[in-house]
């Protein structure tokens, strides 16, 4: 696990791009939870962290073609994307957000 951000620095309902072991990751804070999802859209090769967060649905929408990816599974829940993006384990310890990226 790698500390990549401070919990208090993550704005609720938004995505923040970080690098973890050379992997682009979008961190999304919803309430007291933080989700970590691969930052590159599987359809359009753009940064998902520039997209809109749908808090109630726990989704991150691609800014290019509006595919919405589940923050819990990485599976696209709307077209045109059909391939999932990776999701990563997150723990919060002493206010530090830790993300585990497995090769």
PDB file of C-alpha atoms in Angstrom:
ATOM      1  CA  UNK A   1       0.000   0.000   0.000  1.00  0.00           C
ATOM      2  CA  UNK A   2       1.175   3.477  -0.852  1.00  0.00           C
ATOM      3  CA  UNK A   3       0.003   6.743   0.751  1.00  0.00           C
ATOM      4  CA  UNK A   4      -1.100   8.895  -2.188  1.00  0.00           C
ATOM      5  CA  UNK A   5      -3.170  11.667  -0.608  1.00  0.00           C
ATOM      6  CA  UNK A   6      -4.570  13.059   2.618  1.00  0.00           C
ATOM      7  CA  UNK A   7      -8.246  12.298   3.168  1.00  0.00           C
ATOM      8  CA  UNK A   8      -9.005  15.902   4.156  1.00  0.00           C
ATOM      9  CA  UNK A   9      -7.428  17.166   0.911  1.00  0.00           C
ATOM     10  CA  UNK A  10      -9.915  15.217  -1.254  1.00  0.00           C
ATOM     11  CA  UNK A  11     -12.978  17.292  -2.086  1.00  0.00           C
ATOM     12  CA  UNK A  12     -16.221  15.330  -1.608  1.00  0.00           C
ATOM     13  CA  UNK A  13     -17.985  14.342  -4.825  1.00  0.00           C
ATOM     14  CA  UNK A  14     -15.000  14.950  -7.074  1.00  0.00           C
ATOM     15  CA  UNK A  15     -12.227  12.909  -8.662  1.00  0.00           C
ATOM     16  CA  UNK A  16      -8.520  13.548  -8.164  1.00  0.00           C
ATOM     17  CA  UNK A  17      -5.792  12.069 -10.377  1.00  0.00           C
ATOM     18  CA  UNK A  18      -2.745  10.532  -8.676  1.00  0.00           C
ATOM     19  CA  UNK A  19       0.078   8.247  -9.779  1.00  0.00           C
ATOM     20  CA  UNK A  20       0.616   5.003  -7.875  1.00  0.00           C
ATOM     21  CA  UNK A  21       3.678   2.994  -8.860  1.00  0.00           C
ATOM     22  CA  UNK A  22       3.477   4.493 -12.358  1.00  0.00           C
ATOM     23  CA  UNK A  23      -0.259   3.801 -12.730  1.00  0.00           C
ATOM     24  CA  UNK A  24      -2.734   6.662 -13.237  1.00  0.00           C
ATOM     25  CA  UNK A  25      -5.487   6.379 -10.619  1.00  0.00           C
ATOM     26  CA  UNK A  26      -8.619   8.466 -10.046  1.00  0.00           C
ATOM     27  CA  UNK A  27      -9.467   8.883  -6.359  1.00  0.00           C
ATOM     28  CA  UNK A  28     -13.108   9.661  -5.628  1.00  0.00           C
ATOM     29  CA  UNK A  29     -14.352  10.703  -2.203  1.00  0.00           C
ATOM     30  CA  UNK A  30     -17.998  10.097  -1.412  1.00  0.00           C
ATOM     31  CA  UNK A  31     -18.802  10.875   2.210  1.00  0.00           C
ATOM     32  CA  UNK A  32     -16.337   8.985   4.405  1.00  0.00           C
ATOM     33  CA  UNK A  33     -15.393   6.551   1.614  1.00  0.00           C
ATOM     34  CA  UNK A  34     -12.649   6.830  -0.982  1.00  0.00           C
ATOM     35  CA  UNK A  35     -12.658   4.794  -4.186  1.00  0.00           C
ATOM     36  CA  UNK A  36      -9.657   4.206  -6.455  1.00  0.00           C
ATOM     37  CA  UNK A  37     -10.261   3.410 -10.111  1.00  0.00           C
ATOM     38  CA  UNK A  38      -8.032   3.319 -13.175  1.00  0.00           C
ATOM     39  CA  UNK A  39      -7.911   6.866 -14.510  1.00  0.00           C
ATOM     40  CA  UNK A  40      -7.874   6.028 -18.225  1.00  0.00           C
ATOM     41  CA  UNK A  41     -11.205   5.344 -19.965  1.00  0.00           C
ATOM     42  CA  UNK A  42     -11.225   1.930 -21.630  1.00  0.00           C
ATOM     43  CA  UNK A  43     -13.077   3.378 -24.626  1.00  0.00           C
ATOM     44  CA  UNK A  44     -11.639   6.818 -25.329  1.00  0.00           C
ATOM     45  CA  UNK A  45      -8.176   6.829 -23.664  1.00  0.00           C
ATOM     46  CA  UNK A  46      -8.904  10.041 -21.716  1.00  0.00           C
ATOM     47  CA  UNK A  47      -8.567  10.877 -18.027  1.00  0.00           C
ATOM     48  CA  UNK A  48     -11.636   9.816 -16.066  1.00  0.00           C
ATOM     49  CA  UNK A  49     -10.675  12.154 -13.229  1.00  0.00           C
ATOM     50  CA  UNK A  50     -11.801  15.027 -15.488  1.00  0.00           C
ATOM     51  CA  UNK A  51     -15.301  13.525 -15.556  1.00  0.00           C
ATOM     52  CA  UNK A  52     -18.351  13.942 -13.381  1.00  0.00           C
ATOM     53  CA  UNK A  53     -18.940  11.930 -10.200  1.00  0.00           C
ATOM     54  CA  UNK A  54     -22.427  10.503  -9.644  1.00  0.00           C
ATOM     55  CA  UNK A  55     -22.406  10.025  -5.862  1.00  0.00           C
ATOM     56  CA  UNK A  56     -25.710   8.185  -5.406  1.00  0.00           C
ATOM     57  CA  UNK A  57     -24.880   5.711  -8.179  1.00  0.00           C
ATOM     58  CA  UNK A  58     -21.195   5.479  -7.162  1.00  0.00           C
ATOM     59  CA  UNK A  59     -20.126   6.126 -10.752  1.00  0.00           C
ATOM     60  CA  UNK A  60     -17.492   8.179 -12.544  1.00  0.00           C
ATOM     61  CA  UNK A  61     -18.507   9.471 -15.976  1.00  0.00           C
ATOM     62  CA  UNK A  62     -16.010   9.795 -18.821  1.00  0.00           C
ATOM     63  CA  UNK A  63     -15.804  13.424 -19.991  1.00  0.00           C
ATOM     64  CA  UNK A  64     -15.506  12.477 -23.676  1.00  0.00           C
ATOM     65  CA  UNK A  65     -18.418  10.112 -24.450  1.00  0.00           C
ATOM     66  CA  UNK A  66     -20.254   9.893 -21.089  1.00  0.00           C
ATOM     67  CA  UNK A  67     -19.655   6.223 -20.298  1.00  0.00           C
ATOM     68  CA  UNK A  68     -20.259   5.805 -16.562  1.00  0.00           C
ATOM     69  CA  UNK A  69     -17.965   3.395 -14.698  1.00  0.00           C
ATOM     70  CA  UNK A  70     -18.847   1.753 -11.381  1.00  0.00           C
ATOM     71  CA  UNK A  71     -16.464   2.931  -8.668  1.00  0.00           C
ATOM     72  CA  UNK A  72     -16.881  -0.437  -6.955  1.00  0.00           C
ATOM     73  CA  UNK A  73     -16.309  -2.806  -9.888  1.00  0.00           C
ATOM     74  CA  UNK A  74     -14.866  -0.703 -12.727  1.00  0.00           C
ATOM     75  CA  UNK A  75     -17.526  -2.067 -15.073  1.00  0.00           C
ATOM     76  CA  UNK A  76     -19.005   0.456 -17.507  1.00  0.00           C
ATOM     77  CA  UNK A  77     -22.698   0.861 -16.804  1.00  0.00           C
ATOM     78  CA  UNK A  78     -23.439   2.917 -19.918  1.00  0.00           C
ATOM     79  CA  UNK A  79     -22.229   2.795 -23.518  1.00  0.00           C
ATOM     80  CA  UNK A  80     -20.127   3.337 -25.548  1.00  0.00           C
ATOM     81  CA  UNK A  81     -17.509   1.741 -23.249  1.00  0.00           C
ATOM     82  CA  UNK A  82     -17.792  -2.030 -22.981  1.00  0.00           C
ATOM     83  CA  UNK A  83     -14.528  -2.925 -21.199  1.00  0.00           C
ATOM     84  CA  UNK A  84     -13.983  -2.365 -17.465  1.00  0.00           C
ATOM     85  CA  UNK A  85     -11.231  -0.294 -15.908  1.00  0.00           C
ATOM     86  CA  UNK A  86      -9.308  -1.580 -12.886  1.00  0.00           C
ATOM     87  CA  UNK A  87     -10.317  -0.792  -9.323  1.00  0.00           C
ATOM     88  CA  UNK A  88      -7.852  -0.762  -6.454  1.00  0.00           C
ATOM     89  CA  UNK A  89      -7.981  -1.450  -2.718  1.00  0.00           C
ATOM     90  CA  UNK A  90      -8.079   1.672  -0.531  1.00  0.00           C
ATOM     91  CA  UNK A  91      -7.434   2.025   3.178  1.00  0.00           C
ATOM     92  CA  UNK A  92      -7.340   5.183   5.254  1.00  0.00           C
ATOM     93  CA  UNK A  93      -4.822   5.192   8.094  1.00  0.00           C
ATOM     94  CA  UNK A  94      -4.245   8.260  10.269  1.00  0.00           C
ATOM     95  CA  UNK A  95      -5.799  10.451   7.577  1.00  0.00           C
ATOM     96  CA  UNK A  96      -3.582   9.076   4.821  1.00  0.00           C
ATOM     97  CA  UNK A  97      -5.217   7.473   1.788  1.00  0.00           C
ATOM     98  CA  UNK A  98      -3.405   4.279   0.858  1.00  0.00           C
ATOM     99  CA  UNK A  99      -3.908   2.616  -2.523  1.00  0.00           C
ATOM    100  CA  UNK A 100      -2.693  -0.842  -3.504  1.00  0.00           C
ATOM    101  CA  UNK A 101      -1.921  -1.319  -7.190  1.00  0.00           C
ATOM    102  CA  UNK A 102      -1.124  -4.889  -8.141  1.00  0.00           C
ATOM    103  CA  UNK A 103       0.747  -5.680 -11.320  1.00  0.00           C
TER     104      UNK A 103
END
